[in-house]
Tab-separated table of C-alpha atoms in Angstrom:
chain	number	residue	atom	x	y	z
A	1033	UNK	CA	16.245	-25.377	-43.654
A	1034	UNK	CA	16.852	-22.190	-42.601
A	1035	UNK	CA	17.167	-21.161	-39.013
A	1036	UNK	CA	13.716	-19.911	-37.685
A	1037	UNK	CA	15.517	-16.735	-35.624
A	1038	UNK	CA	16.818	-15.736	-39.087
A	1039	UNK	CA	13.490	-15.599	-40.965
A	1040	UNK	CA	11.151	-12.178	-40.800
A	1041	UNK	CA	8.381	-14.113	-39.019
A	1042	UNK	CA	10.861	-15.932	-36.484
A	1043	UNK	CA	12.524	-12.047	-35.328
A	1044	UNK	CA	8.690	-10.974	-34.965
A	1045	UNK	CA	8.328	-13.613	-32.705
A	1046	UNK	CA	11.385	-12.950	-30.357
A	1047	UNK	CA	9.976	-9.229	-30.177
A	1048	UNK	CA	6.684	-9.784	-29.008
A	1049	UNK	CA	7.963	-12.449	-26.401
A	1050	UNK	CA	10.392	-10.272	-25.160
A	1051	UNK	CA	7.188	-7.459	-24.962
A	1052	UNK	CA	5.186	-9.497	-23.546
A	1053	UNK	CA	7.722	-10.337	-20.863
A	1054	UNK	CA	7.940	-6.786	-20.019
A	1055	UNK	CA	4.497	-5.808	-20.013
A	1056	UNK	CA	3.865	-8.583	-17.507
A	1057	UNK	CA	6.460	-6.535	-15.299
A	1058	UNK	CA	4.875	-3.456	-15.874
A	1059	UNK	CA	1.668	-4.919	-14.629
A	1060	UNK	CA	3.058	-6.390	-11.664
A	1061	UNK	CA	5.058	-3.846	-9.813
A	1062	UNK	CA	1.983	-1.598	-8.795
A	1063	UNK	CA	0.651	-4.591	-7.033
A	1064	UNK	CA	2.652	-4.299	-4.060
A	1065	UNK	CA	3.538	-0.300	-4.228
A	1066	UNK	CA	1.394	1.618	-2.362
A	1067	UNK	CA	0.590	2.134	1.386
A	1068	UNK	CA	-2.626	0.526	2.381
A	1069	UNK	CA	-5.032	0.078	5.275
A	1070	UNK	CA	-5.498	-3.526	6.774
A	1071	UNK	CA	-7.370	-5.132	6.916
A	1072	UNK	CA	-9.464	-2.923	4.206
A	1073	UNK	CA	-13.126	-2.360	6.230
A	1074	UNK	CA	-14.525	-2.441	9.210
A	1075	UNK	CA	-18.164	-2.525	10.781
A	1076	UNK	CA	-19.472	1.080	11.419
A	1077	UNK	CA	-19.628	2.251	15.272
A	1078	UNK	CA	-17.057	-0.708	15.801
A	1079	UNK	CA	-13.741	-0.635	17.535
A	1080	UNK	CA	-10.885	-2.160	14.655
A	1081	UNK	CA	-7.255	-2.636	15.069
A	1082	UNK	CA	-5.737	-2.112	11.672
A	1083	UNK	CA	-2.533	-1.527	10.262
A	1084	UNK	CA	-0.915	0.912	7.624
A	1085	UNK	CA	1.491	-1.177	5.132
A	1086	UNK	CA	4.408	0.342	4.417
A	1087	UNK	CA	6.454	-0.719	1.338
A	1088	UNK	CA	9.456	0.722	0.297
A	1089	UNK	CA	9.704	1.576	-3.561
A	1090	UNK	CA	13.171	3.104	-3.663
A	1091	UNK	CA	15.784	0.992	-4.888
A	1092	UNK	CA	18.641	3.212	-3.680
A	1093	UNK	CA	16.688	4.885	-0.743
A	1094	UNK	CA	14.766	3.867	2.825
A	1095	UNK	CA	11.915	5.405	3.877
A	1096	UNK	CA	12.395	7.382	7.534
A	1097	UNK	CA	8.886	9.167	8.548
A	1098	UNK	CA	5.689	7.708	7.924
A	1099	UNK	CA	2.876	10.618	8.389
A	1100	UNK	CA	-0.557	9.496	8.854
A	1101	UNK	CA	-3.404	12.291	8.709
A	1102	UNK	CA	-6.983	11.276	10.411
A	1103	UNK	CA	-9.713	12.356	8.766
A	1104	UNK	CA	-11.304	15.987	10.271
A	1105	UNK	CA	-14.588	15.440	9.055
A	1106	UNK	CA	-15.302	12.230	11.000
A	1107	UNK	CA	-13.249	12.767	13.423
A	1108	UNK	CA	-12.473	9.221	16.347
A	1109	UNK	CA	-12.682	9.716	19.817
A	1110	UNK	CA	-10.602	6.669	20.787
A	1111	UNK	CA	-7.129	6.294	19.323
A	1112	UNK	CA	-4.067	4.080	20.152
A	1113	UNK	CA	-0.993	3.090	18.720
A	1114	UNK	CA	1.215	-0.133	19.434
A	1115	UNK	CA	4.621	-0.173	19.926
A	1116	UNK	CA	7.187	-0.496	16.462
A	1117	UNK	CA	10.597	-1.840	17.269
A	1118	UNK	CA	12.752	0.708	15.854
A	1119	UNK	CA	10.193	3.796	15.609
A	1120	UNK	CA	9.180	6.789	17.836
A	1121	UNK	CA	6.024	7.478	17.554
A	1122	UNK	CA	4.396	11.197	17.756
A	1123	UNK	CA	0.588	11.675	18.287
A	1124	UNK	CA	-0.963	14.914	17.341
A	1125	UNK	CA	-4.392	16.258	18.972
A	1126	UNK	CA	-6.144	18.871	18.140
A	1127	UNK	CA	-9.342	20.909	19.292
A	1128	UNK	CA	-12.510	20.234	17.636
A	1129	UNK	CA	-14.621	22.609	15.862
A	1130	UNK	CA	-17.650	20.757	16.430
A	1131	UNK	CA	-17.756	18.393	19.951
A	1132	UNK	CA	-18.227	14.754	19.451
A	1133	UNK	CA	-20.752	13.484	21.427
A	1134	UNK	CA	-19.905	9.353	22.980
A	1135	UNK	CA	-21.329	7.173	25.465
A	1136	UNK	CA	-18.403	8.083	27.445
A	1137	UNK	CA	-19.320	12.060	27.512
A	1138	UNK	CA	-18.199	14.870	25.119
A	1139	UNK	CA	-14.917	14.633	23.470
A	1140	UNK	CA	-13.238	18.236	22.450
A	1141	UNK	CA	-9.891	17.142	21.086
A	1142	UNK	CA	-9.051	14.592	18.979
A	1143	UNK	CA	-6.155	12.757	17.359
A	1144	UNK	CA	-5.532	14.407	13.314
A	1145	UNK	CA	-2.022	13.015	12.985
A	1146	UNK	CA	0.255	10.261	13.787
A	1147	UNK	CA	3.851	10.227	12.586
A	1148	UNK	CA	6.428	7.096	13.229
A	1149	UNK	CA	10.025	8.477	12.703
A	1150	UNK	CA	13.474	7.555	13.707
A	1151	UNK	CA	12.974	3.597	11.824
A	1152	UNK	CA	14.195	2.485	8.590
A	1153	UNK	CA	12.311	0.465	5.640
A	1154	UNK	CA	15.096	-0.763	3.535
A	1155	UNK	CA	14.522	-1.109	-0.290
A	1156	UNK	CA	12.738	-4.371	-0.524
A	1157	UNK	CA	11.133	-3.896	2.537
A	1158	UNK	CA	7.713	-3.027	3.973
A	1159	UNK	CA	6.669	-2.314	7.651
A	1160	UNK	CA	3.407	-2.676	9.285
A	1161	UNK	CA	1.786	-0.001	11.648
A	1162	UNK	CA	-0.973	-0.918	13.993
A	1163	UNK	CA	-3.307	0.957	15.400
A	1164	UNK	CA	-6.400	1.041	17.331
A	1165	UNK	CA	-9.805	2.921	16.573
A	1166	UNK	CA	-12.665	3.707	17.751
A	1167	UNK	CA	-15.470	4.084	17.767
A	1168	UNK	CA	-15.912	4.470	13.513
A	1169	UNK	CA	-18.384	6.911	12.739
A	1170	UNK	CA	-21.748	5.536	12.028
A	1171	UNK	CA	-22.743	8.232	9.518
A	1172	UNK	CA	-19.773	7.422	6.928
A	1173	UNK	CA	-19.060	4.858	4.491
A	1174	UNK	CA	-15.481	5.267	4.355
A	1175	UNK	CA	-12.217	6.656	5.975
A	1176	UNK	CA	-9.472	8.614	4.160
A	1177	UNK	CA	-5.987	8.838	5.995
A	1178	UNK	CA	-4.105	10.649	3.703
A	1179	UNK	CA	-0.019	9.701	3.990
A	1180	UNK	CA	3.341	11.613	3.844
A	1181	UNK	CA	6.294	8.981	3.157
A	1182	UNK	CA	9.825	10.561	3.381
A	1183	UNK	CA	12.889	8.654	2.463
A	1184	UNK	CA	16.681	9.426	3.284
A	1185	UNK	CA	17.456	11.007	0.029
A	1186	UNK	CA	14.610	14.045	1.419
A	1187	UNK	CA	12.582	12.304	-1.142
A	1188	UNK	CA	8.555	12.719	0.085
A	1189	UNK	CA	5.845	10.541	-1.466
A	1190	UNK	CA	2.519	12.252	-1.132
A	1191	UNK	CA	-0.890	9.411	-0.901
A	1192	UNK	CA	-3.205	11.717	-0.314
A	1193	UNK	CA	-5.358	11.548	-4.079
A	1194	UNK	CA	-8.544	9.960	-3.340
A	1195	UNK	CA	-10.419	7.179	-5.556
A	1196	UNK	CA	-12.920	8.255	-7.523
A	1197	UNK	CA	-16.175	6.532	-8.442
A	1198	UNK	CA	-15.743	5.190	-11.877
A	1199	UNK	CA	-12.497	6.272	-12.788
A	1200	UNK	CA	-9.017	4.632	-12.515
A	1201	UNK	CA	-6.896	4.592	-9.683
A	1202	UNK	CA	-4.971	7.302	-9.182
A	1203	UNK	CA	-1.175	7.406	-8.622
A	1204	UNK	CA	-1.104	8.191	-5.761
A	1205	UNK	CA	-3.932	6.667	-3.667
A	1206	UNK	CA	-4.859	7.554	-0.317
A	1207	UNK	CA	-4.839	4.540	1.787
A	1208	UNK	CA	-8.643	4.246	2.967
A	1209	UNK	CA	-10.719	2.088	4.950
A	1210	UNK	CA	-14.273	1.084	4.142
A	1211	UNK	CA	-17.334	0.898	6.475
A	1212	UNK	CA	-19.557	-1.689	6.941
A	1213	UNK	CA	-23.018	-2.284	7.969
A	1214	UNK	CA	-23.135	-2.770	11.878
A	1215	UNK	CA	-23.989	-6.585	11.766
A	1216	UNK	CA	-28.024	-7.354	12.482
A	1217	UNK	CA	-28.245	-7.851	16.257
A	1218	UNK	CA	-27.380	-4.255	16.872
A	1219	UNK	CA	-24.035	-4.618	17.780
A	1220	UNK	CA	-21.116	-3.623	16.027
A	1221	UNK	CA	-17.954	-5.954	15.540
A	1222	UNK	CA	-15.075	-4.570	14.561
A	1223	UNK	CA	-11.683	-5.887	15.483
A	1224	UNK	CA	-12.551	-5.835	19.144
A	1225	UNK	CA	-15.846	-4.062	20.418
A	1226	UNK	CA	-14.430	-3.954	24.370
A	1227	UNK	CA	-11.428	-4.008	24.080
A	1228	UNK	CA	-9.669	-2.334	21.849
A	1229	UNK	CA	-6.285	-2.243	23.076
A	1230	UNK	CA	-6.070	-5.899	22.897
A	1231	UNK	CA	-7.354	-6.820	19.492
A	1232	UNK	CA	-6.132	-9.755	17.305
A	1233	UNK	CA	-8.432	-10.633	15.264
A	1234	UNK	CA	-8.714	-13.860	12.896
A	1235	UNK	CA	-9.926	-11.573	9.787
A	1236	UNK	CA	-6.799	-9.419	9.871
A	1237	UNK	CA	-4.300	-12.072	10.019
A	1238	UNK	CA	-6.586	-13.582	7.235
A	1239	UNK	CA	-6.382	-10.217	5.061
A	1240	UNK	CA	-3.215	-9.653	5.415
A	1241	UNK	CA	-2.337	-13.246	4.104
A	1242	UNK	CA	-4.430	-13.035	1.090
A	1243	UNK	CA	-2.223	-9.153	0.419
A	1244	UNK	CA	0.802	-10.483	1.091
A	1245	UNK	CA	-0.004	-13.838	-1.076
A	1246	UNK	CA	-0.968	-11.251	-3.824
A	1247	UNK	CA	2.342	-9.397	-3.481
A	1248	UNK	CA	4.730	-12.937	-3.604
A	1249	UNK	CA	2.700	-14.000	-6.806
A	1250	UNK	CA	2.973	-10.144	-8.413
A	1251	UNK	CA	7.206	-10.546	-7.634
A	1252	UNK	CA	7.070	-13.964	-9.595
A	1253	UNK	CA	4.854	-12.295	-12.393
A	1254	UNK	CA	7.823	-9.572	-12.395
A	1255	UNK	CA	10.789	-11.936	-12.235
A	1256	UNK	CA	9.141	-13.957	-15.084
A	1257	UNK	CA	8.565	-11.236	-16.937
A	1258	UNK	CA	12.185	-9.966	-16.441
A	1259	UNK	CA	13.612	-13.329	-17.961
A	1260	UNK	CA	11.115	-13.567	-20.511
A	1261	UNK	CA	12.746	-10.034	-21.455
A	1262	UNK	CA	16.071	-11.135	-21.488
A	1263	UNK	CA	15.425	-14.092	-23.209
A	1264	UNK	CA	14.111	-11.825	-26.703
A	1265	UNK	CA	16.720	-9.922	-26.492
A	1266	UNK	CA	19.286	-12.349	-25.875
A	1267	UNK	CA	17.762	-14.277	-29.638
A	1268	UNK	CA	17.163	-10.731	-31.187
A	1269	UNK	CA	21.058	-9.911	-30.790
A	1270	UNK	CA	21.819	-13.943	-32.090
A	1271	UNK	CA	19.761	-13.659	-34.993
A	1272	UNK	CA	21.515	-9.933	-35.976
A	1273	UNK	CA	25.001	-11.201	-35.527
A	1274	UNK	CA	23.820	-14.625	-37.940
A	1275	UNK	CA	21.883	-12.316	-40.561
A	1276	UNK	CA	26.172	-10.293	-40.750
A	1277	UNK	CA	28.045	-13.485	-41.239
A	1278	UNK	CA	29.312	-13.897	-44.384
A	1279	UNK	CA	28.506	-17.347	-45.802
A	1280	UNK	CA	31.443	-19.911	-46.593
């Protein structure tokens, strides 16, 4: 019988394994790629603790700077960072064309940027920023922070494309956080609604388990697909050196 890696049907077969295995890479590494918001809402008028994710995609590089632009349009009266082992953080205020009006009195400067430098995100690695807001505009149904990433090489990623309705996802997303309904006793719940400073909520450790339990089974899906690879053409070479040896 002849050997099934020798026969036209049996090579066709070794290919499309071996293309399958890399399209299920391909598929998988954009999983776990971009910088995000999380947890990825939060209740309008609320105070919310959420982090930026981090990752870093360079396999020869670390990210350095992380700069995080807050929205102008909707602008937040209340904003705090928490401390990052490893990172200096810089907050950036500026005046506002049009006052925002709280329950604590008239706010004419706010925060626009926040940049964490002097850290390192090694390739392989991700790091999580927290910070504190509040309160989220009532008259918006999401926020865009659009996000500078600069690596040691003087490499800068630029997520600052936003999602459009309908169409595919850009790439490079802005990371963004959705707003909620306020929930139906008039208040609104965010992360914490007195105390912001203090928040640690059960939903964001929650969130963040389900993304990071997304991003372990997208590696798998990658590593599989990387052996299945190998694999096809590991029999594609077999079968070409059998097909040139000369019979006895």
């Amino acid at each position: 019988m002849k050997n099934l890696k020798n026969h036209p049907s049996g090579r066709r077969a070794v290919l499309v394994v071996g293309a399958a295995g890399t399209a299920v890479l391909l598929a998988a590494v954009p999983a776990f790629a971009h910088v995000s918001v999380q947890p990825g809402t939060a209740a309008k008028g609320s105070y919310s603790t959420v982090s930026f994710k981090v990752p870093n995609e360079d396999d020869s590089a670390s990210t350095t700077k992380v700069e995080v632009s807050l929205p102008t349009d909707h602008p937040i009266a209340s904003v705090a960072t928490q401390p990052v082992a490893g990172w200096t953080v810089k907050v950036t205020r500026s005046k506002l064309t049009t006052p925002l009006k709280t329950d604590d009195g008239t706010v004419n400067e706010a925060v626009t940027k926040i940049t964490w430098s002097g850290g390192e995100i090694k390739p392989g690695e991700f790091q999580q920023f927290p910070v504190s807001f509040g309160p989220l505009p009532a008259d918006a149904d999401q926020l865009v922070f659009k996000t500078l990433q600069t690596y040691d090489n003087k490499q800068v990623v630029r997520w600052i494309e936003e999602q459009q309705t309908g169409q595919a996802e850009p790439e490079h997303p802005a990371p963004t956080l959705g707003l909620t309904a306020a929930s139906s006793d008039g208040h609104s719940h965010g992360t914490s609604a007195t105390s912001p400073a203090s928040a640690s909520p059960v939903a964001d450790h929650t969130e963040t388990a389900a993304t990071d339990s997304t991003d372990s089974t997208a590696r798998i899906l990658g590593i599989l697909g990387i052996v299945i690879g190998i694999l096809g053409v590991g029999f594609g070479v077999l079968a070409g050196r059998r097909r040139t040896t000369p019979s006895a």
